Coordinates of C-alpha atoms in Angstrom, one line a residue:
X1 CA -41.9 -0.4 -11.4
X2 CA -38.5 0.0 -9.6
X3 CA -35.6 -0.4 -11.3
X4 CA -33.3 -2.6 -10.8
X5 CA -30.0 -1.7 -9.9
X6 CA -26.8 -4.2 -11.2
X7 CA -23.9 -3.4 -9.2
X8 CA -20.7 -3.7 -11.2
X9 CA -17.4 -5.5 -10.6
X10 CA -17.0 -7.9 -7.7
X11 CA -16.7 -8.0 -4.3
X12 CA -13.9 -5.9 -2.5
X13 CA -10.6 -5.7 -4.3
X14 CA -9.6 -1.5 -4.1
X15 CA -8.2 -1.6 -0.8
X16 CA -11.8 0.1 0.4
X17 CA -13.8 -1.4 3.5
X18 CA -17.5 -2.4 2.2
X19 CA -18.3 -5.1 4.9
X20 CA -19.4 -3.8 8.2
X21 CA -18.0 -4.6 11.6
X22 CA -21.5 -6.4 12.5
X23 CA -21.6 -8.3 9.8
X24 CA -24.4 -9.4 7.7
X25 CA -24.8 -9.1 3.9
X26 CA -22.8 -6.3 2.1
X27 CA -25.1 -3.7 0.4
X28 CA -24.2 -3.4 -3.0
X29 CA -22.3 0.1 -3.9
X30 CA -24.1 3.4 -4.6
X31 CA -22.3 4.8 -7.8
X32 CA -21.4 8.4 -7.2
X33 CA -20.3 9.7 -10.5
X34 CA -22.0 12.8 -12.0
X35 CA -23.1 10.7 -14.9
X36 CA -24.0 7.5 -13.1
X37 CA -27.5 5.7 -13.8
X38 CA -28.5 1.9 -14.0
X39 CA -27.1 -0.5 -16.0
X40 CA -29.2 -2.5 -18.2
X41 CA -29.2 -6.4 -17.5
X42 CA -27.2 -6.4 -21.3
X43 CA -24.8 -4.1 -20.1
X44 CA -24.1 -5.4 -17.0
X45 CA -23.3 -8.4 -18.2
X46 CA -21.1 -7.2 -21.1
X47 CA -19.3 -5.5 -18.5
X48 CA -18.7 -7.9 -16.7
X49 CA -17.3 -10.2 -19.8
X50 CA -14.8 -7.4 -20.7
X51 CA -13.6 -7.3 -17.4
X52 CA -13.1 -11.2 -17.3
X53 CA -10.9 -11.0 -20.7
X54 CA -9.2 -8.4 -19.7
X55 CA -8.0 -10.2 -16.7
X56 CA -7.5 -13.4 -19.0
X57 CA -5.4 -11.1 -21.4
X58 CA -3.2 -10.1 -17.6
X59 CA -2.8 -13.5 -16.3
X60 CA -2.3 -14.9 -19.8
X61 CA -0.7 -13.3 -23.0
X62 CA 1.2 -10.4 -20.4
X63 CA 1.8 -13.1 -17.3
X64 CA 1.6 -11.0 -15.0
X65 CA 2.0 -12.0 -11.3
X66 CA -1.6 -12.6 -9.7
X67 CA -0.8 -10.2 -7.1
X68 CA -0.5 -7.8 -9.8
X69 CA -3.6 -8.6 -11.6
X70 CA -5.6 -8.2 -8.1
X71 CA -4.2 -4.7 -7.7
X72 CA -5.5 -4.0 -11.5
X73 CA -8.9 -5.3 -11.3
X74 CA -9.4 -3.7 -8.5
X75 CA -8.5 0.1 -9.7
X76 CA -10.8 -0.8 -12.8
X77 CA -13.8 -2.5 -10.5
X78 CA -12.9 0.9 -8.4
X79 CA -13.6 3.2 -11.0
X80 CA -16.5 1.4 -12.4
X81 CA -18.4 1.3 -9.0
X82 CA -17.7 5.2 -8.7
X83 CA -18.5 5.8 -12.5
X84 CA -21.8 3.8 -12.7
X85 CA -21.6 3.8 -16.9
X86 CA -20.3 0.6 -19.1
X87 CA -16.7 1.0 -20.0
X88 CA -17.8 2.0 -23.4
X89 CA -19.2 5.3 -22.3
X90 CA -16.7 6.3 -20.0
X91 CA -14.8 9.6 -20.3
X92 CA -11.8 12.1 -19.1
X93 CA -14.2 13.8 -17.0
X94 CA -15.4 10.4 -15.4
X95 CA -12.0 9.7 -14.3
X96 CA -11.3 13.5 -13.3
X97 CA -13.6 13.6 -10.7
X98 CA -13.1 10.0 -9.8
X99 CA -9.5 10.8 -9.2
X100 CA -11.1 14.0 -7.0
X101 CA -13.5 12.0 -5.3
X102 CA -10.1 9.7 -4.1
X103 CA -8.1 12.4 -2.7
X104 CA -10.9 14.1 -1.1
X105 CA -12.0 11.2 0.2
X106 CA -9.4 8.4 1.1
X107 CA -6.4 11.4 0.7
X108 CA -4.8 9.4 -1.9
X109 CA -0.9 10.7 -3.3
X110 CA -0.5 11.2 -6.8
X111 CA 1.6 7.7 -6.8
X112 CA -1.7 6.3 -6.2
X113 CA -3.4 8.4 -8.9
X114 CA -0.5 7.0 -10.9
X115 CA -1.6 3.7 -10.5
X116 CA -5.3 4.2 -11.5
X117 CA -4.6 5.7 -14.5
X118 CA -1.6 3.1 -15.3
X119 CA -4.3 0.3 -15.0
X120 CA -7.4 2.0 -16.1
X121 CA -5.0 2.9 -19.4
X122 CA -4.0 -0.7 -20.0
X123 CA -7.4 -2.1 -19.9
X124 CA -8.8 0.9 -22.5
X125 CA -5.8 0.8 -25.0
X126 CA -7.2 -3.4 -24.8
X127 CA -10.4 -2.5 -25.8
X128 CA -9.7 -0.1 -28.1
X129 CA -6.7 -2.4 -29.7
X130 CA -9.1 -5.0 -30.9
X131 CA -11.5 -4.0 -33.9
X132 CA -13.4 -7.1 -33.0
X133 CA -14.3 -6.0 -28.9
X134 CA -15.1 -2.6 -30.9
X135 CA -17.3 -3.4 -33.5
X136 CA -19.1 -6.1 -31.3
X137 CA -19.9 -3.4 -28.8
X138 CA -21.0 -0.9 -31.6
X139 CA -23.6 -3.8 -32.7
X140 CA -24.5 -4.1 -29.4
X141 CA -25.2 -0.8 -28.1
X142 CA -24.8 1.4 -31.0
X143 CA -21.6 3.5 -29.3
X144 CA -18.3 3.0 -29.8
X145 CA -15.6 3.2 -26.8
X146 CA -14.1 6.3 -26.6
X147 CA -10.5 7.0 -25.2
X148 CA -10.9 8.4 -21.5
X149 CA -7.2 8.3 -20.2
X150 CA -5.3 10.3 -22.7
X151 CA -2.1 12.2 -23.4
X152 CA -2.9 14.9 -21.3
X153 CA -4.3 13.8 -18.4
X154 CA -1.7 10.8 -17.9
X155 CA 1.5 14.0 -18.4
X156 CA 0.2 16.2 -16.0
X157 CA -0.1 13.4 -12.9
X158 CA 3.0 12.1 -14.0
X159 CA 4.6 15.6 -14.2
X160 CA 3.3 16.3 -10.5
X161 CA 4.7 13.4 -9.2
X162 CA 8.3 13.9 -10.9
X163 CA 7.8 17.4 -8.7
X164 CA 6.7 16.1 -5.8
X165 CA 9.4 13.4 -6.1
X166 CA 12.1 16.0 -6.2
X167 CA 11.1 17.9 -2.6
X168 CA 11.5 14.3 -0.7
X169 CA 13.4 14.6 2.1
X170 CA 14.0 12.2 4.9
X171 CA 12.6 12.0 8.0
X172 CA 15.2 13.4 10.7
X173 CA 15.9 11.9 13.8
X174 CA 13.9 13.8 15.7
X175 CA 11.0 13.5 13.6
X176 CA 11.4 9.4 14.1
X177 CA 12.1 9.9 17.5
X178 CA 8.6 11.6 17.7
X179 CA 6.5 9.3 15.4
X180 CA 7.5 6.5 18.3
X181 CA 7.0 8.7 21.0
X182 CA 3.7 9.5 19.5
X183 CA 3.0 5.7 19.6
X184 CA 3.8 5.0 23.2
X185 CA 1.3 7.7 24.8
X186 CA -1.8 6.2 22.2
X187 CA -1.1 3.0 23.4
X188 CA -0.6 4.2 27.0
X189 CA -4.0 6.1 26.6
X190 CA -5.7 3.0 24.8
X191 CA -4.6 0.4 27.9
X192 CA -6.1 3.2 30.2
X193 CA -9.2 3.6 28.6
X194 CA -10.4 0.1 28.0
X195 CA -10.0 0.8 24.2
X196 CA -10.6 -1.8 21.2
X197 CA -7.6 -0.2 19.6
X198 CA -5.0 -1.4 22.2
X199 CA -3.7 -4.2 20.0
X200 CA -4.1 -2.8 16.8
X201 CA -1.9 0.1 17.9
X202 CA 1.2 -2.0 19.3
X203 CA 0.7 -3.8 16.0
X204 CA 1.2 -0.5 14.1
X205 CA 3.7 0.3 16.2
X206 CA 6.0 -2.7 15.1
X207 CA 5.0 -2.3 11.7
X208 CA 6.1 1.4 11.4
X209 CA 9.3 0.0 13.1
X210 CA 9.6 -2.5 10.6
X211 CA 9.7 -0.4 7.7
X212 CA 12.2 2.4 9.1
X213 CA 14.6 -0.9 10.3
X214 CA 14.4 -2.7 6.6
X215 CA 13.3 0.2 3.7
X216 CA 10.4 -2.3 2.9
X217 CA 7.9 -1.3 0.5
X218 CA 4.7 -1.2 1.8
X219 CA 3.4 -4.1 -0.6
X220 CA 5.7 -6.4 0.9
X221 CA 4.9 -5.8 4.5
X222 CA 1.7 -6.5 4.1
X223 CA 2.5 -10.3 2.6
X224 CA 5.6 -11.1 5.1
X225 CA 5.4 -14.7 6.5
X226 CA 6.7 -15.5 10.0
X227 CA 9.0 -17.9 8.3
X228 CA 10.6 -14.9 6.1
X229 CA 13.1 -14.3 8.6
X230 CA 16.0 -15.8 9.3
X231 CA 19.4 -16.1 11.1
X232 CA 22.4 -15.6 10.9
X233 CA 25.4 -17.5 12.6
X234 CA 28.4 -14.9 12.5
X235 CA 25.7 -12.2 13.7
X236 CA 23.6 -13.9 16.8
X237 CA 22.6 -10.5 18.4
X238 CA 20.1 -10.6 15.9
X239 CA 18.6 -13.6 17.0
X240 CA 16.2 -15.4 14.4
X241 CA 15.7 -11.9 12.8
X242 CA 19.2 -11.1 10.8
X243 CA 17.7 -11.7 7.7
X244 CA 14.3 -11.3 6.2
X245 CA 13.1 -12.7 2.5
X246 CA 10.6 -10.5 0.7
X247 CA 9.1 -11.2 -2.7
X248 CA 9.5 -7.8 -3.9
X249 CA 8.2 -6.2 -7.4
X250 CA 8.3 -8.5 -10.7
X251 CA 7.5 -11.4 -8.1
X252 CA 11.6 -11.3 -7.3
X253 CA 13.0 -12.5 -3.8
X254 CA 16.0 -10.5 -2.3
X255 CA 17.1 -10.6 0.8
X256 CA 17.1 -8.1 3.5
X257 CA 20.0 -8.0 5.6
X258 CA 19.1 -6.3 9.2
X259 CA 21.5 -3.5 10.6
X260 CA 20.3 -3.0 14.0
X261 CA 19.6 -5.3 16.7
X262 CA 16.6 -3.6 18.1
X263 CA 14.8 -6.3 15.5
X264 CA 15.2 -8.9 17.7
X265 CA 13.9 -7.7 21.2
X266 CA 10.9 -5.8 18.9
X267 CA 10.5 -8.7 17.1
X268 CA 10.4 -11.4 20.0
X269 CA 7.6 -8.9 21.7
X270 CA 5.4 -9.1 19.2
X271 CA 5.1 -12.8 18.0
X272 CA 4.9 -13.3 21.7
X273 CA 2.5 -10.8 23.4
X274 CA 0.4 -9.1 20.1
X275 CA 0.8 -11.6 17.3
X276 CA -1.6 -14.5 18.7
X277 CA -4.7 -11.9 19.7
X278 CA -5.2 -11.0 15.8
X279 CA -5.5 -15.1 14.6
X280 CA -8.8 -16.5 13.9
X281 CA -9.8 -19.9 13.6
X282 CA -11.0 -18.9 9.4
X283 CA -7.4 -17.1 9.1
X284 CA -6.8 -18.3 5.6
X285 CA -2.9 -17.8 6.2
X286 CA -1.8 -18.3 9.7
X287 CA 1.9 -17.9 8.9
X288 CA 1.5 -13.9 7.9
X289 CA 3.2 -11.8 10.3
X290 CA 0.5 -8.7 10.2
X291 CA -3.6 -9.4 10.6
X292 CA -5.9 -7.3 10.5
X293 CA -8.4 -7.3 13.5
X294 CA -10.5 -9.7 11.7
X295 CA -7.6 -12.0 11.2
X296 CA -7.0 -11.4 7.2
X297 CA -4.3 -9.9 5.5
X298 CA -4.0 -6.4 6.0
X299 CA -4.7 -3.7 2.6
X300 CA -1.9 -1.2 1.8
X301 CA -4.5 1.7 2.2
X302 CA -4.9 0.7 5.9
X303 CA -1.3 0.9 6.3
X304 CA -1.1 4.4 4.6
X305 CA -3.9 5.9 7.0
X306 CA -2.0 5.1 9.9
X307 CA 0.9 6.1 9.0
X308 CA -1.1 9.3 7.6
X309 CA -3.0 9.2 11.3
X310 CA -0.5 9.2 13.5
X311 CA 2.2 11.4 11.5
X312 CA -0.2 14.3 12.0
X313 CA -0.9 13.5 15.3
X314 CA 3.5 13.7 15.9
X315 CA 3.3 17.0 14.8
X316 CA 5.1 16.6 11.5
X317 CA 4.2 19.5 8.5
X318 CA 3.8 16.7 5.9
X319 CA 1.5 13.4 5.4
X320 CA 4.5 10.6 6.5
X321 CA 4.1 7.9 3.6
X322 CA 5.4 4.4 3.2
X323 CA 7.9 5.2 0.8
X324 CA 8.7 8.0 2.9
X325 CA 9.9 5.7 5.7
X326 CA 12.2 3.8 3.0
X327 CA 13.4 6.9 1.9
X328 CA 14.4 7.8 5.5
X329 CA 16.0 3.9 5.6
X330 CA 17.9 4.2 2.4
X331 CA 19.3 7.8 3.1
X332 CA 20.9 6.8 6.2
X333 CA 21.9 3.4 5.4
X334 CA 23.8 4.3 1.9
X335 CA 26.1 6.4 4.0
X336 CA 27.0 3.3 6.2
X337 CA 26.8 0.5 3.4
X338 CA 27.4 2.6 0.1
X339 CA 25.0 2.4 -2.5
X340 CA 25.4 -0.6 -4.4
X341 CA 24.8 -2.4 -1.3
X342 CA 21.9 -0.5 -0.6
X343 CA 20.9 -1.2 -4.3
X344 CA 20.1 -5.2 -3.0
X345 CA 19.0 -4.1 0.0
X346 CA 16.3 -2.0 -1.6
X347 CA 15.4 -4.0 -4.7
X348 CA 16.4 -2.0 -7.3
X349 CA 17.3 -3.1 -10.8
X350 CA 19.4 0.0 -11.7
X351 CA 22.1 1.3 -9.8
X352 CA 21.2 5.0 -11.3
X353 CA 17.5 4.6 -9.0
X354 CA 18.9 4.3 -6.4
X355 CA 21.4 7.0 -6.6
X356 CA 18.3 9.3 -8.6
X357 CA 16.2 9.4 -5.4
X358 CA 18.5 8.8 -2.1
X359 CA 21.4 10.3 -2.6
X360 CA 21.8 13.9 -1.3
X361 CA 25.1 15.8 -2.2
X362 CA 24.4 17.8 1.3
X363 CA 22.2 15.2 3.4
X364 CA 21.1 17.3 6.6
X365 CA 20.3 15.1 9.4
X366 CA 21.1 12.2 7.5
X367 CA 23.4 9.3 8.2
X368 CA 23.6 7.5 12.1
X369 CA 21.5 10.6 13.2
X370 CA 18.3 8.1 12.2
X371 CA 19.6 5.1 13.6
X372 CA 20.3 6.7 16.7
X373 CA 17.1 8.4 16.7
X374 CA 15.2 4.8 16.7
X375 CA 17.4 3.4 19.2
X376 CA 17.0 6.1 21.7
X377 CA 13.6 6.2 21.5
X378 CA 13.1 2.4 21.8
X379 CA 15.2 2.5 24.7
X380 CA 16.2 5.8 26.5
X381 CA 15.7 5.0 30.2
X382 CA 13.1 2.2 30.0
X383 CA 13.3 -1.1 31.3
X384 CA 13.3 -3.6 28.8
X385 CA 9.3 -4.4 29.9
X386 CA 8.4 -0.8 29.1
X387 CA 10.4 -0.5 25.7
X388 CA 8.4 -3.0 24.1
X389 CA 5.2 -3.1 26.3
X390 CA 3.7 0.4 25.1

């Protein structure tokens, strides 16, 4: 008799693509870990009930933001799709090649792997907390859960990445110059050929734009409504676009104020000409400004392979990131504004995190290089029509 296979977690929340383009009914999700094997119906389902108190315990006793809880469930649903064992059996090496298996194949940073292992932590110290989860699965199944994220494995990512954060430097002028540049002959080549990616590319285009004009985090460009912007009287260059709302992290609003009024013509472009070919009649928000091509909110992993994408394709030595575009932002705004400025601009809660990551003693192509960089690549010796028409 075959055996039947119970695929764990639910439907899509780790930022992967399972549904195909055509449609149809989603196949359920091979496991790929060395250990993997089928889940009994018992198991299953007692998966299944750990994973629904642990996101009680979230939402509940920690209040956490729902946003917040979606990004956890889905590193732990993640996991235990790769993993293909109940949470009770899972070990380091499970989550060793799991965090393998993500770089290899979705080239995830090590502020990603961060995030796994934050996540993946927090719902094992919750099991492991409570004598009565414990014993109840030692009656059960005659194991008892074991501790998988540990000491040593949690150091050494977080070590990397206090390394890694160290070497960031800006983008330089050139280099944004080029990213935009790199833009307008794709979309030039796309038109020309007929190509489905046409749209999606202008759309990148302005969001890349976006972030290098505002130091956005990439979680809040992704849930920006049209109605997040808004103007401002003593500045009406800017049009409706001198300031722009954003729920940033602990579910706090700040406001971004803009400093360069390119935002406006880009801005006016896209709601105009781009915008309305992404909406569909089941868009459950119509008022985001971003869609993906089938009209749903787009997933910060899609925004970090194209940035990824079309970094190499500029020419530049090293992957261009989200935050990497913020950090190019905040170096050369903090020059113009000072830092404590830059502080609200950015979101931070401490002064000292700002200064910790973007300020440079000796900041090489920093400063109005960047803006000037953007500005002369937007408009150079174009005609208004061609600036914002590639």
């Amino acid at each position: 008799m075959k055996a039947k296979i119970i695929p764990i977690g639910t439907p899509n929340m780790s930022g992967q693509a399972l549904v195909p383009e055509t449609g149809g009914a989603v196949p359920a999700p091979v496991p790929k870990g060395s250990r993997a094997r089928t889940l009994s119906v018992d198991e299953a389902a007692h998966t299944e009930l750990l994973f629904s108190l642990f996101q009680k315990h979230l939402l509940g006793t920690r209040a956490n933001a729902k946003r917040t809880v979606t990004v956890a469930m889905g590193a732990i649903h993640g996991f235990a799709r790769y993993v293909g064992l109940p949470p009770w059996m899972w070990t380091e090496i499970d989550l060793s090649e799991f965090l393998a298996h993500k770089v290899s194949e979705d080239d995830i940073g090590l502020g990603r792997q961060a995030t796994y292992i934050t996540y993946l932590r927090g719902f094992q110290n919750y099991i492991l907390d409570s004598v009565g989860l414990k014993n109840d699965i030692h009656r059960r199944f005659g194991v008892q859960p074991q501790r998988f994220v540990t000491q040593e494995n949690a150091v050494a990512i977080k070590r990397k990445r206090h390394e890694r954060k160290e070497a960031t430097r800006p983008l330089t002028a050139q280099q944004c110059d080029g990213l935009i540049k790199t833009f307008d002959q794709q979309i030039l080549l796309a038109e020309q050929a007929g190509s489905k990616s046409f749209h999606p590319l202008r759309r990148d285009k302005v969001m890349m734009m976006l972030m290098l004009l505002t130091g956005i985090r990439v979680e809040e460009l992704v849930t920006i409504s049209i109605n997040d912007f808004m103007p401002d009287a003593s500045h009406p260059q800017f049009g409706n676009y001198a300031l722009l709302s954003v729920l940033g992290k602990g579910r706090k609003w700040r406001v971004v104020r803009l400093c360069n009024p390119i935002i406006m013509e880009l801005m006016d472009w896209y709601t105009r000409e781009v915008r309305p070919g992404f909406l569909r009649v089941d868009t459950d928000d119509p008022q985001l400004l971003f869609f993906s091509e089938r009209g749903s909110r787009l997933c910060t992993e899609q925004v970090r392979r194209m940035l990824r994408d079309i970094g190499a394709l500029a020419g530049i030595p090293f992957r261009v990131k989200p935050h990497l575009l913020r950090h190019t932002y905040a170096t050369q705004l903090g020059k113009i504004i000072g830092y404590e400025a830059l502080q609200r601009q950015l979101g931070h809660e401490h002064l000292s995190t700002t200064l910790s990551t973007y300020y440079h003693q000796d900041p090489e192509h920093v400063g109005n290089e960047i803006e000037q960089g953007i500005v002369q690549s937007y408009q150079g010796d174009r005609t208004p029509d061609q600036r914002v028409h590639r």
